[in-house]
Structures are given as C-alpha cells and as structure tokens.
XYZ file of C-alpha atoms in Angstrom:
662
model
C -7.077 2.029 12.304
C -9.241 2.813 14.777
C -12.089 4.863 13.232
C -15.819 3.263 13.656
C -16.454 1.163 10.755
C -18.755 3.151 8.152
C -22.038 1.303 7.795
C -22.385 2.099 4.413
C -19.182 0.352 3.401
C -19.841 -3.807 3.882
C -17.083 -5.979 5.590
C -15.638 -7.291 2.738
C -13.881 -10.141 4.747
C -15.889 -12.811 3.775
C -15.479 -11.753 0.046
C -11.823 -11.802 0.329
C -11.203 -14.759 2.973
C -14.200 -17.255 2.353
C -14.007 -20.170 4.352
C -16.956 -21.817 2.088
C -17.823 -20.840 -1.460
C -20.825 -22.380 -3.353
C -20.592 -22.706 -7.278
C -23.981 -22.625 -8.753
C -24.368 -23.919 -12.219
C -22.268 -24.127 -15.170
C -20.416 -27.088 -13.871
C -21.874 -29.855 -16.278
C -19.586 -28.727 -19.351
C -16.169 -28.344 -19.590
C -16.168 -24.464 -21.107
C -18.919 -23.649 -18.486
C -18.327 -20.942 -16.207
C -18.561 -23.082 -13.044
C -16.608 -25.753 -14.529
C -14.133 -23.158 -15.291
C -14.333 -21.023 -11.873
C -13.622 -24.887 -10.168
C -10.631 -25.581 -11.785
C -8.794 -22.284 -11.092
C -10.156 -22.707 -7.058
C -8.165 -26.604 -7.517
C -5.363 -25.530 -9.442
C -4.619 -22.382 -6.817
C -5.087 -24.769 -4.018
C -8.021 -23.196 -2.588
C -8.326 -23.988 1.448
C -11.864 -23.500 1.958
C -14.623 -25.742 1.603
C -16.249 -25.451 -1.928
C -20.003 -26.720 -2.635
C -21.505 -27.747 -5.814
C -25.411 -27.559 -5.379
C -27.826 -28.048 -8.096
C -29.288 -23.948 -9.041
C -33.005 -25.529 -8.162
C -32.112 -26.887 -4.835
C -30.533 -23.298 -2.825
C -28.657 -23.866 -0.088
C -28.844 -25.727 3.076
C -26.217 -24.336 4.945
C -24.751 -20.690 5.260
C -21.992 -20.095 3.032
C -19.742 -16.670 2.564
C -19.726 -16.826 -1.092
C -22.051 -17.967 -3.573
C -20.807 -17.558 -7.257
C -24.095 -17.821 -9.443
C -22.971 -19.489 -13.226
C -26.802 -19.672 -14.285
C -28.041 -18.013 -17.662
C -29.607 -14.052 -17.134
C -33.124 -15.767 -17.232
C -32.272 -17.754 -13.905
C -30.375 -15.808 -11.787
C -33.070 -13.878 -9.971
C -34.789 -17.612 -9.494
C -31.268 -19.015 -8.232
C -30.872 -15.401 -6.470
C -34.188 -15.745 -4.263
C -33.246 -19.284 -3.447
C -29.710 -18.261 -1.590
C -30.807 -15.357 -0.415
C -29.925 -15.160 3.237
C -27.978 -17.876 3.269
C -24.983 -16.399 1.328
C -23.341 -13.311 2.699
C -22.287 -12.431 -0.745
C -23.631 -13.427 -4.249
C -21.226 -13.222 -7.500
C -23.444 -13.096 -10.198
C -21.722 -13.423 -13.934
C -24.600 -13.233 -15.886
C -25.403 -10.211 -17.814
C -28.443 -8.573 -19.444
C -30.602 -7.304 -16.456
C -31.136 -3.807 -15.498
C -27.993 -2.174 -17.745
C -29.836 -3.280 -21.239
C -33.353 -2.482 -20.160
C -34.470 -5.270 -17.930
C -35.176 -5.508 -14.422
C -32.786 -5.421 -11.623
C -31.479 -8.036 -9.356
C -32.823 -8.013 -6.272
C -32.395 -9.205 -2.721
C -34.476 -8.935 0.566
C -32.642 -11.406 2.951
C -29.619 -9.686 3.570
C -27.336 -10.840 0.616
C -25.041 -8.788 -0.995
C -25.040 -9.079 -4.915
C -21.425 -8.392 -6.626
C -21.829 -7.634 -10.355
C -23.971 -8.725 -12.291
C -22.149 -8.617 -15.468
C -18.725 -9.088 -13.462
C -15.388 -11.644 -13.889
C -15.442 -12.288 -9.944
C -12.722 -11.455 -7.913
C -9.119 -12.912 -6.799
C -7.355 -12.829 -3.517
C -3.872 -13.962 -3.734
C -3.068 -14.588 -0.058
C -6.319 -16.694 0.423
C -5.723 -18.501 -2.974
C -9.571 -17.331 -3.817
C -9.846 -17.430 -7.266
C -13.435 -16.969 -7.525
C -13.069 -16.362 -11.366
C -13.846 -17.547 -14.551
C -11.714 -15.470 -16.506
C -8.900 -17.235 -18.777
C -6.475 -14.646 -17.956
C -6.487 -16.044 -14.084
C -5.315 -19.207 -16.312
C -1.448 -17.760 -15.341
C -2.154 -17.214 -12.075
C -3.252 -20.174 -9.934
C -0.056 -19.638 -8.122
C -0.794 -16.603 -6.439
C 2.365 -15.125 -5.754
C 1.399 -11.773 -3.782
C 3.126 -9.388 -0.991
C 3.426 -6.729 -3.501
C 0.609 -4.804 -1.307
C -1.324 -4.046 -4.409
C -4.825 -4.576 -5.274
C -7.234 -3.392 -8.107
C -10.400 -2.509 -8.134
C -12.134 -2.330 -11.784
C -15.703 -0.807 -13.208
C -14.610 -3.632 -16.257
C -14.139 -6.985 -15.047
C -12.261 -8.095 -18.992
C -10.110 -5.014 -18.482
C -9.197 -5.119 -15.037
C -7.693 -9.036 -15.488
C -5.509 -7.536 -18.337
C -4.013 -4.927 -15.756
C -3.280 -8.028 -13.430
C -1.635 -10.422 -16.129
C 0.307 -7.314 -17.318
C 1.150 -6.042 -14.187
C 2.634 -9.888 -13.881
C 4.525 -9.380 -16.665
C 6.808 -6.734 -15.150
C 6.943 -8.972 -11.866
C 4.251 -6.924 -10.261
C 2.124 -9.642 -8.687
C -0.809 -8.159 -7.239
C -2.610 -9.152 -3.869
C -5.882 -8.706 -5.381
C -8.601 -8.060 -7.854
C -12.533 -7.334 -7.771
C -14.250 -6.682 -11.271
C -16.993 -4.530 -9.757
C -19.762 -4.921 -12.869
C -22.911 -3.321 -13.338
C -23.193 -2.287 -9.461
C -26.618 -3.296 -8.117
C -25.573 -2.919 -4.703
C -21.819 -2.719 -4.342
C -19.782 0.644 -6.867
C -16.252 0.060 -7.011
C -15.788 3.217 -5.397
C -17.527 0.847 -2.254
C -15.947 -1.884 -3.132
C -12.585 -0.154 -2.864
C -13.565 1.519 0.607
C -13.953 -2.085 1.724
C -10.713 -3.600 0.729
C -9.005 -0.636 2.033
C -10.439 -1.827 5.594
C -10.626 -5.636 4.806
C -6.969 -6.082 2.754
C -4.981 -2.998 4.188
C -2.902 -2.721 0.683
C -0.158 -0.979 0.577
C -1.468 1.107 -3.010
C -5.016 0.700 -4.344
C -5.403 0.758 -8.246
C -8.797 1.609 -9.491
C -10.231 1.765 -13.472
C -13.409 3.683 -12.987
C -15.091 3.698 -16.751
C -16.423 7.423 -15.449
C -17.543 8.939 -12.464
C -20.877 7.217 -10.886
C -21.285 9.003 -7.969
C -18.963 12.165 -7.296
C -19.892 11.392 -3.248
C -18.536 7.812 -3.393
C -15.231 8.955 -5.106
C -14.715 11.832 -2.881
C -15.546 9.250 0.337
C -12.908 6.838 -1.048
C -9.962 9.352 -1.643
C -10.758 10.895 1.352
C -10.484 7.360 3.527
C -7.552 6.326 1.676
C -5.784 9.700 2.497
C -6.925 8.947 6.248
C -4.893 5.800 5.981
C -2.116 6.869 4.197
C -2.818 4.326 1.066
C -1.786 6.009 -2.308
C -4.515 5.619 -4.725
C -3.825 5.511 -8.843
C -6.875 5.654 -10.694
C -7.233 5.108 -14.946
C -10.550 7.002 -15.422
C -12.377 6.768 -18.476
C -14.878 9.356 -19.764
C -13.102 12.504 -19.455
C -14.546 15.278 -21.508
C -14.831 18.613 -21.386
C -18.070 20.280 -19.479
C -20.364 21.677 -21.448
C -21.130 25.289 -20.688
C -24.367 26.699 -18.914
C -27.016 27.813 -21.256
C -25.352 31.170 -20.941
C -21.355 31.740 -22.428
C -19.309 31.443 -19.390
C -15.570 31.767 -18.722
C -16.449 29.585 -15.798
C -17.459 26.658 -17.640
C -14.471 27.400 -19.943
C -11.972 26.915 -17.564
C -13.405 24.195 -15.016
C -13.843 21.466 -17.358
C -14.654 18.255 -16.554
C -11.120 16.821 -16.430
C -9.768 20.184 -14.694
C -11.997 19.379 -11.542
C -11.467 16.130 -11.534
C -7.732 16.149 -11.347
C -7.830 18.861 -9.029
C -9.892 16.569 -7.192
C -7.425 13.561 -7.243
C -3.898 15.953 -6.726
C -6.194 17.286 -3.359
C -6.176 14.130 -1.977
C -2.582 12.933 -2.865
C -4.058 10.461 -5.461
C -2.485 10.224 -8.880
C -5.350 9.949 -12.279
C -2.339 8.014 -15.067
C -3.855 8.064 -18.948
C -3.144 4.349 -19.576
C -3.041 0.664 -18.518
C 0.563 0.886 -18.804
C 1.090 3.849 -16.679
C -1.326 2.058 -14.169
C 0.923 -0.700 -13.612
C 4.108 1.561 -13.551
C 2.607 3.145 -10.761
C 1.685 0.191 -8.742
C 4.973 -0.875 -9.074
C 6.639 2.164 -7.712
C 4.485 2.744 -4.985
C 4.521 -0.995 -3.938
C 8.132 -1.281 -4.125
C 9.541 1.881 -2.808
C 6.643 4.303 -1.555
C 6.703 8.059 -1.142
C 9.608 10.152 -1.753
C 10.568 13.261 0.415
C 10.509 14.886 -2.494
C 10.534 15.558 -6.547
C 14.258 16.449 -7.082
C 16.041 13.560 -9.002
C 19.221 12.846 -9.462
C 20.684 10.877 -12.807
C 23.521 8.775 -13.317
C 24.451 7.661 -16.754
C 27.545 6.598 -18.956
C 25.824 8.510 -22.189
C 25.247 12.168 -22.125
C 22.643 11.444 -25.124
C 20.663 8.992 -22.850
C 21.522 11.929 -19.440
C 19.349 14.270 -21.701
C 16.845 12.392 -22.646
C 16.585 11.166 -19.270
C 15.922 14.918 -18.040
C 13.234 15.768 -20.593
C 11.632 12.741 -19.300
C 11.811 13.801 -15.898
C 10.684 17.284 -16.227
C 7.615 15.721 -18.345
C 6.277 13.693 -15.441
C 6.501 16.804 -13.313
C 10.211 15.962 -11.514
C 12.959 18.689 -10.789
C 16.655 17.642 -12.141
C 18.369 20.174 -10.017
C 22.200 21.134 -10.620
C 24.249 19.630 -7.744
C 25.828 21.745 -5.496
C 29.871 21.970 -6.083
C 31.124 20.002 -3.114
C 29.052 17.664 -4.000
C 30.258 17.631 -7.589
C 33.726 17.595 -6.123
C 33.180 14.386 -4.339
C 31.441 12.857 -7.728
C 34.346 13.551 -9.569
C 37.143 12.472 -7.050
C 35.820 8.711 -8.337
C 35.574 9.705 -11.752
C 37.783 10.458 -15.018
C 38.367 14.193 -16.048
C 36.251 13.866 -18.863
C 33.321 13.502 -16.635
C 30.847 15.404 -15.716
C 29.072 15.895 -12.165
C 26.456 18.612 -12.701
C 22.979 16.428 -13.155
C 23.049 14.388 -15.332
C 25.842 12.740 -13.567
C 27.895 11.431 -16.731
C 30.352 8.726 -15.776
C 31.023 7.958 -18.928
C 31.035 5.026 -20.780
C 34.500 3.496 -19.734
C 33.185 3.921 -16.248
C 29.581 3.129 -16.227
C 30.805 -0.648 -16.663
C 32.614 -0.149 -13.615
C 30.185 -1.779 -10.537
C 32.824 -0.619 -8.316
C 32.859 2.923 -8.942
C 29.312 3.167 -10.238
C 28.799 2.260 -6.326
C 30.711 5.083 -5.004
C 29.362 7.499 -7.036
C 25.325 6.280 -6.086
C 26.307 6.002 -2.622
C 27.416 9.866 -2.826
C 24.464 11.019 -4.836
C 22.085 8.689 -2.537
C 23.147 9.777 0.587
C 24.152 13.942 -0.261
C 20.351 15.223 0.749
C 20.188 16.752 -2.191
C 18.538 14.413 -4.279
C 15.336 12.927 -3.035
C 14.989 9.888 -6.237
C 17.533 8.948 -8.402
C 17.545 6.800 -11.944
C 20.810 4.993 -12.887
C 20.868 4.298 -16.494
C 22.685 1.080 -17.250
C 22.388 -2.538 -17.214
C 20.193 -5.268 -15.502
C 22.252 -6.579 -13.149
C 23.658 -2.921 -11.476
C 20.695 -3.044 -9.219
C 23.205 -3.489 -5.926
C 25.823 -1.235 -7.462
C 23.037 1.359 -8.048
C 21.406 0.716 -4.453
C 18.071 -0.185 -6.619
C 16.046 -2.334 -4.332
C 12.241 -2.420 -2.836
C 12.345 0.051 0.226
C 15.498 1.884 -0.873
C 15.370 5.592 0.350
C 15.194 7.343 -1.564
C 13.696 5.579 -4.178
C 16.325 4.332 -6.908
C 15.606 2.876 -10.421
C 18.058 1.178 -12.926
C 16.704 2.263 -16.325
C 17.776 -0.584 -18.971
C 17.596 0.322 -22.492
C 15.260 -1.078 -25.154
C 14.737 -4.307 -22.851
C 11.236 -6.267 -22.651
C 9.350 -6.766 -19.368
C 10.308 -10.328 -18.901
C 13.903 -9.482 -18.921
C 13.688 -7.472 -15.894
C 10.752 -9.644 -13.983
C 13.077 -11.797 -12.138
C 14.716 -8.759 -10.902
C 11.413 -7.458 -9.596
C 10.324 -10.620 -8.224
C 13.501 -10.711 -6.419
C 13.121 -7.061 -5.010
C 15.293 -5.147 -7.283
C 14.107 -1.700 -8.975
C 14.892 -2.156 -12.717
C 12.841 -1.215 -15.469
C 13.132 -2.177 -19.180
C 13.211 1.108 -20.945
C 13.776 4.168 -19.885
C 10.490 5.907 -20.050
C 9.323 3.261 -17.660
C 11.962 4.112 -15.417
C 10.854 7.838 -14.972
C 7.045 7.132 -14.764
C 7.937 4.492 -11.910
C 9.904 7.471 -10.423
C 7.451 10.059 -10.932
C 4.807 7.179 -9.111
C 7.200 8.330 -5.781
C 7.091 11.956 -5.663
C 4.883 13.178 -3.417
C 1.343 14.740 -3.662
C 2.045 18.630 -3.784
C -1.673 19.322 -2.653
C -3.002 17.556 0.097
C -6.524 18.304 2.174
C -6.849 14.693 3.977
C -5.440 13.963 7.717
C -2.749 11.592 6.872
C 0.868 10.284 7.356
C 2.545 13.113 5.425
C -0.502 15.123 4.132
C -1.382 17.719 6.963
C -4.808 19.109 6.317
C -8.515 19.180 7.283
C -11.044 16.824 6.224
C -13.220 18.432 3.733
C -15.964 15.809 4.061
C -16.233 16.830 7.849
C -19.449 19.471 8.290
C -18.592 23.006 7.226
C -19.417 25.750 9.685
C -22.924 27.431 9.241
C -23.192 30.108 6.317
C -24.046 33.742 6.617
C -27.385 34.722 6.263
C -28.689 35.301 2.550
C -28.203 38.580 1.033
C -30.887 40.904 -0.275
C -32.572 39.704 -3.612
C -33.650 36.447 -5.573
C -33.274 35.412 -9.327
C -36.772 35.435 -9.636
C -37.287 39.100 -8.327
C -34.825 40.750 -10.586
C -32.663 38.599 -13.168
C -30.728 41.744 -14.829
C -27.132 42.742 -14.323
C -28.026 44.695 -12.309
C -29.978 42.269 -10.001
C -26.426 40.247 -10.182
C -24.588 43.263 -8.855
C -27.172 43.758 -5.915
C -27.042 39.981 -5.206
C -23.142 39.608 -5.330
C -23.121 42.709 -3.350
C -25.474 41.275 -0.653
C -22.924 38.099 -0.381
C -20.194 39.937 0.898
C -18.451 40.742 -2.269
C -17.225 44.361 -2.395
C -18.791 45.895 -5.738
C -17.591 48.563 -7.459
C -19.703 51.944 -7.267
C -22.386 51.896 -9.753
C -26.049 53.163 -10.921
C -28.961 52.529 -12.612
C -30.099 54.940 -15.307
C -32.884 55.107 -18.246
C -32.206 58.517 -19.380
C -29.229 60.604 -20.632
C -29.618 63.030 -18.071
C -29.615 60.276 -15.267
C -26.426 59.124 -17.079
C -24.822 62.592 -16.333
C -25.697 62.733 -12.920
C -23.824 59.134 -12.172
C -21.192 60.183 -13.564
C -20.842 63.342 -11.534
C -21.793 61.573 -8.700
C -19.179 58.241 -8.935
C -16.424 60.554 -10.882
C -15.374 60.164 -14.344
C -14.305 58.408 -16.207
C -16.917 55.657 -16.091
C -18.076 52.675 -17.979
C -21.516 52.215 -19.255
C -23.296 48.809 -19.563
C -26.445 47.791 -21.185
C -28.526 45.885 -18.489
C -29.508 43.448 -19.911
C -30.996 39.536 -19.083
C -28.128 37.936 -16.839
C -27.823 35.090 -19.092
C -26.493 37.586 -22.034
C -22.950 38.303 -22.132
C -22.807 42.038 -22.282
C -19.685 42.545 -24.036
C -20.401 39.991 -26.758
C -23.321 41.702 -27.596
C -22.070 45.249 -28.019
C -23.167 46.456 -24.674
C -20.354 48.081 -22.881
C -18.462 51.217 -22.931
C -14.718 51.925 -21.475
C -13.537 55.433 -20.343
C -16.384 57.494 -20.799
C -16.143 60.798 -19.807
C -17.839 63.762 -19.050
C -17.659 64.934 -22.849
C -18.412 61.821 -24.601
C -21.262 60.674 -21.925
C -24.293 61.822 -23.811
C -23.388 60.849 -27.366
C -22.406 56.804 -25.549
C -25.316 56.904 -23.577
C -28.013 58.183 -26.489
C -26.469 55.248 -28.340
C -26.870 52.491 -26.063
C -30.673 53.700 -25.161
C -31.622 53.602 -28.317
C -32.174 49.760 -28.202
C -34.801 50.131 -25.374
C -32.681 48.675 -22.299
C -31.558 50.524 -19.021
C -27.628 51.175 -18.698
C -25.848 50.694 -15.687
C -23.499 53.359 -14.769
C -20.237 52.033 -12.997
C -17.204 53.844 -11.598
C -14.197 52.967 -13.973
C -11.565 52.253 -11.430
C -7.623 51.552 -12.099
C -6.656 48.175 -10.785
C -3.616 46.691 -10.527
C -4.570 43.331 -11.203
C -7.240 41.514 -13.116
C -8.710 38.672 -11.691
C -11.961 36.150 -11.853
C -13.988 33.587 -9.889
C -17.036 31.687 -10.582
C -19.052 29.201 -9.125
C -21.003 26.785 -11.586
C -23.423 24.003 -10.806
C -22.192 20.742 -11.881
C -24.584 17.738 -12.385
C -21.766 15.213 -11.122
C -19.679 17.476 -8.482
C -22.254 19.543 -7.403
C -20.610 23.593 -6.804
C -17.508 23.831 -8.479
C -15.159 26.979 -8.221
C -13.070 28.457 -10.190
C -10.426 31.327 -10.099
C -7.614 32.963 -11.122
C -6.420 35.695 -13.879
C -9.290 37.540 -15.030
C -10.011 40.025 -17.901
C -10.787 39.906 -21.479
C -8.989 36.722 -22.086
C -9.749 34.213 -18.664
C -9.417 31.397 -20.883
C -6.409 32.373 -23.073
C -4.781 32.940 -19.499
C -4.392 29.495 -18.260
C -3.829 30.494 -14.877
C -6.874 29.030 -13.313
C -7.635 26.744 -10.155
C -11.187 25.128 -10.635
C -12.389 22.441 -7.907
C -15.539 20.912 -6.325
C -16.679 23.304 -3.323
C -16.824 20.599 -0.834
C -12.877 20.590 -0.779
C -13.091 24.197 1.287
C -11.691 27.480 1.128
C -8.500 26.476 3.044
C -7.619 24.233 0.158
C -8.604 26.662 -2.686
C -6.460 29.461 -0.927
C -3.370 27.467 -0.902
C -3.725 26.461 -4.596
C -4.351 29.810 -5.394
C -1.250 30.769 -4.059
C 0.825 27.819 -5.527
C -0.844 28.709 -8.755
C -0.262 32.544 -9.495
C 0.994 34.241 -5.939
C 3.939 32.301 -4.525
C 5.824 33.377 -7.775
C 7.183 36.613 -6.764
C 7.091 36.440 -2.598
C 6.012 39.450 -0.740
C 4.155 41.024 -3.544
C 0.782 39.531 -2.965
C 0.336 38.248 0.817
C -3.192 37.949 1.166
C -4.475 37.817 -2.300
C -4.892 34.077 -2.420
C -6.518 34.309 0.957
C -9.401 37.118 -0.367
C -9.451 35.867 -4.000
C -10.714 32.337 -2.303
C -13.246 34.506 0.316
C -14.572 35.999 -2.926
C -14.926 32.512 -4.901
C -16.469 31.149 -1.906
C -18.703 33.755 -0.903
C -20.048 33.562 -4.473
C -20.521 29.620 -3.661
C -22.783 30.492 -0.831
C -25.165 32.840 -3.249
C -25.725 30.027 -5.581
C -26.640 27.707 -3.190
C -28.968 29.744 -1.589
C -30.703 30.931 -4.611
C -30.216 27.769 -6.761
C -27.817 29.292 -9.740
C -26.315 27.740 -12.182
C -23.863 30.439 -12.828
C -22.348 32.947 -10.754
C -19.002 35.168 -11.585
C -17.427 38.228 -11.395
C -14.740 39.041 -14.264
C -13.154 41.068 -14.045
C -12.322 41.157 -10.205
C -10.326 44.275 -9.790
C -7.289 44.420 -7.165
C -7.567 48.144 -6.114
C -5.180 49.559 -3.367
C -5.197 45.743 -1.935
C -8.484 45.000 -2.048
C -10.621 42.870 -4.226
C -13.673 44.717 -6.001
C -16.005 42.824 -8.869
C -15.874 45.524 -11.640
C -18.731 43.250 -13.253
C -21.377 40.102 -12.119
C -23.690 37.639 -13.744
C -25.830 35.596 -11.879
C -27.453 33.022 -14.182
C -30.380 30.425 -13.533
C-alpha cells in the first residue's frame, strides 16, 4: 500500500516484532503471570532480548514492549516509572475504569494495551507475549496461514486460536484488546493490517463500542483487499423512538449491522466455529469468482443434503449444461446422474482415476465457481482440493473429527471432517454481493470520503410546527413531492378543499407528528362529495383540525424513513410500504454514511431487478427520497422522519403521508 499512514493508528511493528521485551513483576512464583509469560518466550525460542527489571526500579533503557505482570494496585505506579521508556505497555491486571476505578494514564508517549488483556501472540517473530495457558500448546509458533485474530475478549480469543489449530489452521497472530484504555479493537485491527499484512482478518467484538472506528476498519480492509470475518456479540433489535415507527421496526440493529458488513465485503458469523471455518476457507483458497457450486458425490442422499446446506449459506447449485453432462457421463456408469449434484454412484466414488476425470471436467467447465466432493480424506489430489486451487474445491468427509483432517490441512489439502463444515468453508470463499469500497474485486467509491455540500434547508422547523401538517411542509421543503393537500378546521373548508383537489380525498386528523394517525383512528379513505360532510363532522368533533389530501391511485406503495441511532447516527430505510410494511420484509436499512449510490444498488437488487425493465430508475428515485429525508433529519435534529406510503404515480414517487418527530 502507498497510502499515507493514519495518525490515529499507531505503528504496531514494535509490538508485534519487538527487539526488546521487559517482563515486569510476577516472576518470583512459578504460577505468577510474569513467570508464565517467560516460560512461553523461552519455549517459543523468542529471538529478542528479554529483561526482568524489578517493578520498583522502572527501566534504565528504552524497550519495545513492557509486560506489566503486577497487581492492579501497583499498575499505575509502575506505568509511571516506565512511561516514555516503553513504546507499548501491556497491562494484564484488571479492576480499573471498568469496575468504577480510575483509568490508567500515560503522559510521555507510552501506549497501553489493555488493561485486563491476556496479551498477544505473533508467530512469525515467535513473540508469545501472553500468560494464557491456552498458548502452552502453541509454542512451536507454526504460521503461514495469513490469518490474524483481534479479540475484545482475551480468554475467548485464545480459545479461538487453539480451536483453529485443531483444524490445522495456525494463526499468524492474535491480540486481545482488553478494556481498551488506549487501543480499541478496531484501531488495533487497522494497525495489524498495516504492520502484519494478513490475508484474512478475524475479529471477535463483544459489541460495537465505536461505529465510526468499525466503519473505518472495514473501509481500510476493503481498500487493501483483505477479507474480514467477524463474530459480533450484542446484536439485538433496536428500540423504537418515542413514536411508534415503521422505520424503527424494519431497521433493527441486526439488519443495519449486517448491511454495513456486506457493504464492505466483510462477513458476519454466528459462532466461534463459523469464525474458524471462514478463516480456514479464506486462508487456504481466497475469494471465488462467483457463487455457483458443483457437488460430486457417491450418495444421492448426501448430495441432497449438501444442496440444502449450500443453499442455506447463500450458495447456488445450478443444473449443469447438457454438453457438460454428456462429457461427465462419458466417465460414469449409466445409473449415474450428472445434473448437479453429480452422483457418480457408490461403486465409482472410490475410483480415484475416474473421480479425477470428473472433477477436472467440472472444474474446467466454467459452469461452477466452487466445488465440494463428498468422499474420503485421502482424495484431495483426485478432487483437486488444495490450497490456491481455482475454482476453490473442498473434500467433505462424513462424521470425522478435526484431528483426522488436521495433517491434511497442514499439508495444504482442503479436507473437512463433515459436510456442514465443508459447505461453510466454501461459503466463506464466495465473493461479496455488495461493495462500496475501492479495492481488488470491489469497484465503488469510499463512503468515508467527504460528501458533496447539502442543499439549503427547507422552510419550517420542528419547534415552529410539530403537527402532521408541519411534517408535510418539512418533507416538501426537503425536495420530496407530496400529494396535494390543505388544512381545514370546518366542514365547509373540507368541502372546498375536496372540490379543489378532486374527489375522492383522504381526511386525516392533524395531530402531533409523534402520534400515529391511523392507529389513533384519525384517518378516513375514499371520502367522496356525498360522504364528506358526515365524515368531517365526526373527525372534527375531537377538536383537532383536519388535513384534506388528494387520494391518488398508486401503482405501487413504497416506504422511506430515517431514524437517529445513538450508535450509527442516521439510519436510512426504504422498501415496499403500506399498512403492513413490517410484515412485507422487503426493505433495506443501512447507515446513511454508506451513501445514496450504494443504497440505490441495494434497493434495485432487493426490490426491482427481479422484473427487468419494468421499474427502471425507481431505485434511484426511492434512494433520492430517502436521502432527502436524511438531509432533513440532519438539519432539524429530528429523531425520526418517514414517509409511508410513498405512492408510485405515473412513474413518479409521491409522498402520501409524512411524519417528522423530535
């Protein structure tokens, strides 16, 4: 990379590749943290210099890393003594700011990792800067996978490292960020991208503590072409704003977070096992060209299960072309099937020579982007299942243990112990469906770049007119077309507006924008000249003025909204609308920082591309409306802005209702 370094991201080379390490405290007892760390360094044959100064003496020379193995009560005092002498200080102790105590501080430039961290591990430099017992089995420092893990939980992260090793995936490095007095996990991960240049970055985050830091990390990884796989804790549905809101209902934290990760070509997984398997697939095979998957099996049942598993993880199992089927059948008995799954029959699956011919023809056909072969662990060569194979190819055994396939994976063969694991490994290699970052294989613009100036603010404010009619004026002032309407306080005014707008009309109580008019019984549709007097009299009896709106015939009902989220800032949502928007589940929700261009592409794919040519341009119009609402929310400080429904009238998007809520 030739980019200028970000001054907010420290140079982690002295931390990962230290020439001098000081282990301070905890060395007098065999079970002390310092003693355990020293044993790791010696067993790993760390090549740098190791110092063991007395905690009361500080440092008489500069070191790259100081490991503070002292109790919490002494940590700040020791840190003061070494401040400025150590580039990094790794603090193992806990019981500071996270438990109501005072945070650790430095004033002379030493950067603190932790506190409450288990430390770090960088196998290429044999730097086991950790006391964690999990690393007792990793002192041989096997590496070369290109995989690096950053974890907010040190103990959990250490278990992931050892779990990966059981499969034969030996991580190049690991850092536990702990309680992050100076370095949060996302900033550490950006430092790892620059210093270690991994092929795949694994993350365990216990929650999103800084959405901006996470987005900066994902953008950085996207620019560098490094896949990110994240196990994220704390995903939950976002609470609605004070007003009942369609926008909050369809733009949950989970939906928005997944959209953000997918936008940057990153992967969210649901378990530590999936994290390991995704890291394994990307480490060994990298990205595939597409999602079409070929299955080779000797059992029809296993092929059916494989097809179901592959579909469940977002891969496609296409029917193979007739010419390819004919070429495959030339090697197979008449009772075989070459449609996909390619069932070579139980008699043939053990014939490696025939299996090789079938797999070669399938892999070279151009009709599949990934291949899974359900066979034996010694058939990787026949299947072409080796590191770097194109297309990525996996051998799936049935009902084995990771220990059985570990030596195969360590030898560069892609063999998995069960069918589910194999399918998940293949899924990890599938290309990202959406991408906003500029990087290898992911054209687009960087949403972290400055946006163009926004248009001037429209008329009105939340304070001057908090009613439903005030919302209509604000939305119209923001540039969204609103169906014709007028305000009425008498039956006569209702009748006059009806004549001007044209019957039928919609009557709505002009309540506060935070009140859902339909749920409050304040909306009447299909009001005609014959029924207007009776309906208006009934609604006006509440003492609330009315909105008289032209009732338009819409060919489609859409929805757009913006909510202000304490974590993500402005979140835009849009999709199919109407009375049952939450039930339709055809929406896209994402942080507004991803930009209108990406939102347009996602809306097109989710809503309109399924009927080519019929809705051309509608995705861009819907995205433009949503981002006009985002500008309005930004200018007014609104917590919620939504238009539901937005009607498609003569090819135009027109707001039939609007709500702007503080």
